[in-house]
Amino acid sequence: DAGITQSPRYKITETGRQVTLMCHQTWSHSYMFWYRQDLGHGLRLIYYSAAADITDKGEVPDGYVVSRSKTENFPLTLESATRSQTSVYFCASSEYYEQYFGPGTRLTVT
Amino acid sequence: AQKVTQAQTEISVVEKEDVTLDCVYETRDTTYYLFWYKQPPSGELVFLIRRNSFDEQNEISGRYSWNFQKSTSSFNFTITASQVVDSAVYFCARSMDSNYQLIWGAGTKLIIKP
């Protein structure tokens, strides 16, 4: 199906473990974004990518790593998960300014 | 930083009432875009509208209308004859110059009571 998908939709992990959240889009959009959404903080940009192999930090990049070897995929890795990274993570893509969002991944770090 | 302010944290109205969500933005740019997104209780973020800073015409789409006033740096969203299905968090956003990033407001939670 066309669109933007995220996996897993729900994830529970332990402190210190590495976790990778996947994002896949079928529109061939150049830009992709990772946000986290926490109560009281709205949407905060973690990383973004302007094209394959081009990534840059957003507002809250610490503790996260991204890569983009293919246009359609933009995985987000938490290298050593902490409880403060418990959040809902949204991936988005855009070809111009309006961003289209995936369904989100709810991550709980215990 | 150039902010987007949604001063109304939460609004509660009874079904069929009209409701306006406020959005005020800061910018030094002459060209920019403004957006509204909807996040229903199911959690997904849905794009509603994009406006170009050069186009101050109001826009209407069914029960939804948007009022863009450059003089007051506002881009307000009105729902006419609200329905329970309109209950959601609504986010306003503004484009940044570079890299197609958006600056987001904190969101307004709209509760429509039956």
mmCIF file of C-alpha atoms in Angstrom:
data_model
loop_
_atom_site.group_PDB
_atom_site.id
_atom_site.type_symbol
_atom_site.label_atom_id
_atom_site.label_comp_id
_atom_site.label_asym_id
_atom_site.label_seq_id
_atom_site.Cartn_x
_atom_site.Cartn_y
_atom_site.Cartn_z
ATOM 1 C CA ASP A 1 0.000 0.000 0.000
ATOM 2 C CA ALA A 2 1.155 3.517 -0.729
ATOM 3 C CA GLY A 3 1.971 5.805 2.152
ATOM 4 C CA ILE A 4 4.215 5.894 5.152
ATOM 5 C CA THR A 5 4.491 3.055 7.611
ATOM 6 C CA GLN A 6 6.241 2.587 10.917
ATOM 7 C CA SER A 7 7.221 -0.557 12.744
ATOM 8 C CA PRO A 8 6.813 -1.741 15.341
ATOM 9 C CA ARG A 9 3.684 0.099 16.432
ATOM 10 C CA TYR A 10 4.333 -0.742 20.077
ATOM 11 C CA LYS A 11 7.584 -1.635 21.779
ATOM 12 C CA ILE A 12 8.582 -2.268 25.355
ATOM 13 C CA THR A 13 12.287 -2.453 26.070
ATOM 14 C CA GLU A 14 14.622 -2.306 29.009
ATOM 15 C CA THR A 15 17.004 0.453 29.965
ATOM 16 C CA GLY A 16 20.324 0.084 28.216
ATOM 17 C CA ARG A 17 19.100 -1.942 25.258
ATOM 18 C CA GLN A 18 19.453 -0.835 21.667
ATOM 19 C CA VAL A 19 16.195 -0.300 19.824
ATOM 20 C CA THR A 20 15.561 0.493 16.181
ATOM 21 C CA LEU A 21 12.349 2.042 14.944
ATOM 22 C CA MET A 22 11.641 1.624 11.263
ATOM 23 C CA CYS A 23 10.058 4.065 8.853
ATOM 24 C CA HIS A 24 9.208 3.350 5.228
ATOM 25 C CA GLN A 25 7.549 5.582 2.645
ATOM 26 C CA THR A 26 6.409 4.743 -0.856
ATOM 27 C CA TRP A 27 6.064 8.272 -2.258
ATOM 28 C CA SER A 28 9.788 8.732 -2.996
ATOM 29 C CA HIS A 29 9.687 11.943 -0.978
ATOM 30 C CA SER A 30 13.094 13.544 -0.568
ATOM 31 C CA TYR A 31 12.653 14.682 3.007
ATOM 32 C CA MET A 32 12.060 12.518 6.031
ATOM 33 C CA PHE A 33 11.736 13.442 9.693
ATOM 34 C CA TRP A 34 11.654 11.835 13.099
ATOM 35 C CA TYR A 35 9.694 13.443 15.920
ATOM 36 C CA ARG A 36 8.910 12.499 19.445
ATOM 37 C CA GLN A 37 5.689 13.510 21.116
ATOM 38 C CA ASP A 38 5.442 13.824 24.875
ATOM 39 C CA LEU A 39 2.720 15.321 27.016
ATOM 40 C CA GLY A 40 3.510 18.953 27.585
ATOM 41 C CA HIS A 41 6.118 19.149 24.836
ATOM 42 C CA GLY A 42 4.170 18.820 21.629
ATOM 43 C CA LEU A 43 6.165 17.598 18.640
ATOM 44 C CA ARG A 44 9.945 17.792 18.885
ATOM 45 C CA LEU A 45 12.207 17.099 15.947
ATOM 46 C CA ILE A 46 14.913 14.513 16.571
ATOM 47 C CA TYR A 47 16.569 14.151 13.161
ATOM 48 C CA TYR A 48 15.750 14.858 9.572
ATOM 49 C CA SER A 49 17.065 13.874 6.196
ATOM 50 C CA ALA A 50 17.066 15.815 2.951
ATOM 51 C CA ALA A 51 17.956 12.809 0.779
ATOM 52 C CA ALA A 52 19.663 9.451 0.941
ATOM 53 C CA ASP A 53 22.925 9.737 2.877
ATOM 54 C CA ILE A 54 22.127 13.279 4.045
ATOM 55 C CA THR A 55 20.953 13.610 7.639
ATOM 56 C CA ASP A 56 21.040 16.361 10.218
ATOM 57 C CA LYS A 57 20.179 16.926 13.848
ATOM 58 C CA GLY A 58 16.971 18.453 15.018
ATOM 59 C CA GLU A 59 16.034 19.884 18.378
ATOM 60 C CA VAL A 60 16.566 16.773 20.554
ATOM 61 C CA PRO A 61 19.106 14.434 18.875
ATOM 62 C CA ASP A 62 21.024 13.185 21.919
ATOM 63 C CA GLY A 63 20.823 9.437 22.404
ATOM 64 C CA TYR A 64 19.551 8.782 18.876
ATOM 65 C CA VAL A 65 21.204 7.723 15.637
ATOM 66 C CA VAL A 66 19.739 7.735 12.144
ATOM 67 C CA SER A 67 20.768 6.502 8.750
ATOM 68 C CA ARG A 68 19.301 6.752 5.299
ATOM 69 C CA SER A 69 20.902 4.477 2.763
ATOM 70 C CA LYS A 70 17.749 4.347 0.622
ATOM 71 C CA THR A 71 15.279 7.125 -0.127
ATOM 72 C CA GLU A 72 12.329 5.141 1.182
ATOM 73 C CA ASN A 73 13.736 4.094 4.559
ATOM 74 C CA PHE A 74 14.725 6.174 7.554
ATOM 75 C CA PRO A 75 15.412 4.058 10.637
ATOM 76 C CA LEU A 76 15.866 5.623 14.070
ATOM 77 C CA THR A 77 18.097 3.841 16.597
ATOM 78 C CA LEU A 78 18.216 4.394 20.305
ATOM 79 C CA GLU A 79 21.724 3.252 21.096
ATOM 80 C CA SER A 80 21.168 2.666 24.811
ATOM 81 C CA ALA A 81 17.578 3.299 25.741
ATOM 82 C CA THR A 82 16.765 5.382 28.801
ATOM 83 C CA ARG A 83 13.467 5.891 30.596
ATOM 84 C CA SER A 84 13.383 9.490 29.390
ATOM 85 C CA GLN A 85 13.075 8.132 25.860
ATOM 86 C CA THR A 86 9.680 6.661 26.635
ATOM 87 C CA SER A 87 7.527 8.471 24.123
ATOM 88 C CA VAL A 88 5.488 8.242 20.959
ATOM 89 C CA TYR A 89 7.698 8.494 17.893
ATOM 90 C CA PHE A 90 6.418 9.775 14.583
ATOM 91 C CA CYS A 91 8.080 9.556 11.238
ATOM 92 C CA ALA A 92 7.079 11.970 8.479
ATOM 93 C CA SER A 93 7.993 12.576 4.873
ATOM 94 C CA SER A 94 7.638 15.509 2.541
ATOM 95 C CA GLU A 95 8.542 16.580 -0.944
ATOM 96 C CA TYR A 96 7.919 20.212 -0.215
ATOM 97 C CA TYR A 97 6.667 21.706 3.039
ATOM 98 C CA GLU A 98 3.622 19.728 4.046
ATOM 99 C CA GLN A 99 4.644 16.675 5.978
ATOM 100 C CA TYR A 100 2.776 13.389 5.953
ATOM 101 C CA PHE A 101 3.007 11.287 9.048
ATOM 102 C CA GLY A 102 3.211 7.618 9.815
ATOM 103 C CA PRO A 103 0.938 6.082 12.446
ATOM 104 C CA GLY A 104 3.537 6.366 15.213
ATOM 105 C CA THR A 105 5.428 3.960 17.457
ATOM 106 C CA ARG A 106 4.667 3.932 21.148
ATOM 107 C CA LEU A 107 7.923 3.081 22.933
ATOM 108 C CA THR A 108 8.135 2.272 26.617
ATOM 109 C CA VAL A 109 11.516 1.943 28.292
ATOM 110 C CA THR A 110 11.367 0.130 31.631
ATOM 111 C CA ALA B 1 13.435 31.512 18.049
ATOM 112 C CA GLN B 2 10.486 32.344 15.887
ATOM 113 C CA LYS B 3 7.568 30.748 17.629
ATOM 114 C CA VAL B 4 4.104 29.493 16.829
ATOM 115 C CA THR B 5 1.722 30.109 19.695
ATOM 116 C CA GLN B 6 -1.526 28.328 20.307
ATOM 117 C CA ALA B 7 -2.644 30.013 23.467
ATOM 118 C CA GLN B 8 -5.701 27.831 23.979
ATOM 119 C CA THR B 9 -4.531 24.648 25.647
ATOM 120 C CA GLU B 10 -7.987 23.094 25.745
ATOM 121 C CA ILE B 11 -11.418 24.114 24.490
ATOM 122 C CA SER B 12 -14.646 22.384 25.342
ATOM 123 C CA VAL B 13 -17.903 23.114 23.531
ATOM 124 C CA VAL B 14 -21.241 21.442 23.036
ATOM 125 C CA GLU B 15 -21.978 19.829 19.712
ATOM 126 C CA LYS B 16 -23.266 22.161 16.999
ATOM 127 C CA GLU B 17 -21.529 25.183 18.460
ATOM 128 C CA ASP B 18 -19.011 27.050 16.345
ATOM 129 C CA VAL B 19 -15.469 27.095 17.666
ATOM 130 C CA THR B 20 -12.326 28.987 16.674
ATOM 131 C CA LEU B 21 -8.812 27.802 17.353
ATOM 132 C CA ASP B 22 -6.229 30.559 17.492
ATOM 133 C CA CYS B 23 -2.747 30.471 16.037
ATOM 134 C CA VAL B 24 -0.253 33.323 16.187
ATOM 135 C CA TYR B 25 3.187 33.063 14.646
ATOM 136 C CA GLU B 26 6.411 35.023 14.604
ATOM 137 C CA THR B 27 8.445 35.449 11.482
ATOM 138 C CA ARG B 28 10.966 37.698 9.826
ATOM 139 C CA ASP B 29 10.467 35.968 6.500
ATOM 140 C CA THR B 30 8.510 37.441 3.630
ATOM 141 C CA THR B 31 7.644 34.048 2.190
ATOM 142 C CA TYR B 32 6.428 31.245 4.361
ATOM 143 C CA TYR B 33 3.718 28.633 4.662
ATOM 144 C CA LEU B 34 1.251 27.958 7.430
ATOM 145 C CA PHE B 35 -0.340 24.650 8.263
ATOM 146 C CA TRP B 36 -2.989 22.999 10.375
ATOM 147 C CA TYR B 37 -2.890 19.361 11.402
ATOM 148 C CA LYS B 38 -5.406 17.262 13.281
ATOM 149 C CA GLN B 39 -4.568 14.518 15.759
ATOM 150 C CA PRO B 40 -7.698 12.557 16.696
ATOM 151 C CA PRO B 41 -7.786 10.290 19.769
ATOM 152 C CA SER B 42 -6.542 7.413 17.603
ATOM 153 C CA GLY B 43 -3.208 9.239 17.457
ATOM 154 C CA GLU B 44 -2.388 9.753 13.807
ATOM 155 C CA LEU B 45 -1.439 13.200 12.540
ATOM 156 C CA VAL B 46 -3.522 14.355 9.612
ATOM 157 C CA PHE B 47 -2.618 17.251 7.340
ATOM 158 C CA LEU B 48 -5.539 19.661 6.928
ATOM 159 C CA ILE B 49 -4.358 22.732 5.070
ATOM 160 C CA ARG B 50 -1.382 24.715 3.800
ATOM 161 C CA ARG B 51 -1.509 28.471 3.156
ATOM 162 C CA ASN B 52 1.057 30.568 1.327
ATOM 163 C CA SER B 53 2.001 33.882 2.935
ATOM 164 C CA PHE B 54 1.142 35.678 -0.300
ATOM 165 C CA ASP B 55 -2.419 34.432 -0.289
ATOM 166 C CA GLU B 56 -4.556 36.050 2.399
ATOM 167 C CA GLN B 57 -7.842 34.795 1.056
ATOM 168 C CA ASN B 58 -9.863 32.896 3.583
ATOM 169 C CA GLU B 59 -10.422 29.264 2.788
ATOM 170 C CA ILE B 60 -13.489 27.180 3.428
ATOM 171 C CA SER B 61 -13.771 23.433 3.223
ATOM 172 C CA GLY B 62 -17.134 22.170 4.335
ATOM 173 C CA ARG B 63 -17.521 23.040 8.012
ATOM 174 C CA TYR B 64 -13.889 24.105 8.279
ATOM 175 C CA SER B 65 -12.631 27.586 7.524
ATOM 176 C CA TRP B 66 -9.318 29.316 7.953
ATOM 177 C CA ASN B 67 -8.707 33.024 8.463
ATOM 178 C CA PHE B 68 -5.202 34.214 7.606
ATOM 179 C CA GLN B 69 -4.327 37.766 8.637
ATOM 180 C CA LYS B 70 -0.794 38.796 7.883
ATOM 181 C CA SER B 71 -1.193 42.105 9.719
ATOM 182 C CA THR B 72 -1.723 40.297 13.016
ATOM 183 C CA SER B 73 0.403 37.226 12.160
ATOM 184 C CA SER B 74 -2.541 34.974 12.805
ATOM 185 C CA PHE B 75 -3.933 31.911 11.096
ATOM 186 C CA ASN B 76 -7.095 30.932 12.910
ATOM 187 C CA PHE B 77 -9.192 27.842 12.306
ATOM 188 C CA THR B 78 -12.952 27.792 12.721
ATOM 189 C CA ILE B 79 -15.176 24.754 12.855
ATOM 190 C CA THR B 80 -18.809 25.533 12.184
ATOM 191 C CA ALA B 81 -21.543 23.381 13.689
ATOM 192 C CA SER B 82 -19.028 21.221 15.518
ATOM 193 C CA GLN B 83 -19.486 17.479 15.760
ATOM 194 C CA VAL B 84 -18.193 14.916 18.227
ATOM 195 C CA VAL B 85 -15.875 13.575 15.518
ATOM 196 C CA ASP B 86 -14.090 16.929 15.518
ATOM 197 C CA SER B 87 -12.706 16.141 18.971
ATOM 198 C CA ALA B 88 -8.949 16.077 18.544
ATOM 199 C CA VAL B 89 -5.751 17.948 19.198
ATOM 200 C CA TYR B 90 -5.136 20.528 16.499
ATOM 201 C CA PHE B 91 -1.659 21.756 15.683
ATOM 202 C CA CYS B 92 -0.678 24.889 13.845
ATOM 203 C CA ALA B 93 2.743 25.070 12.189
ATOM 204 C CA ARG B 94 4.870 27.424 10.149
ATOM 205 C CA SER B 95 7.574 26.654 7.614
ATOM 206 C CA MET B 96 11.199 27.451 8.243
ATOM 207 C CA ASP B 97 13.527 28.740 5.563
ATOM 208 C CA SER B 98 15.740 25.738 5.309
ATOM 209 C CA ASN B 99 15.336 22.032 4.897
ATOM 210 C CA TYR B 100 11.564 22.105 4.850
ATOM 211 C CA GLN B 101 11.318 21.948 8.606
ATOM 212 C CA LEU B 102 8.218 23.129 10.391
ATOM 213 C CA ILE B 103 7.911 25.093 13.614
ATOM 214 C CA TRP B 104 5.042 23.630 15.595
ATOM 215 C CA GLY B 105 2.622 25.122 18.049
ATOM 216 C CA ALA B 106 1.925 23.234 21.255
ATOM 217 C CA GLY B 107 -1.514 22.179 20.083
ATOM 218 C CA THR B 108 -5.058 22.866 21.212
ATOM 219 C CA LYS B 109 -7.155 20.029 22.557
ATOM 220 C CA LEU B 110 -10.717 20.389 21.322
ATOM 221 C CA ILE B 111 -13.456 18.512 23.133
ATOM 222 C CA ILE B 112 -16.881 18.385 21.567
ATOM 223 C CA LYS B 113 -19.534 17.212 23.990
ATOM 224 C CA PRO B 114 -22.678 15.530 22.661
#
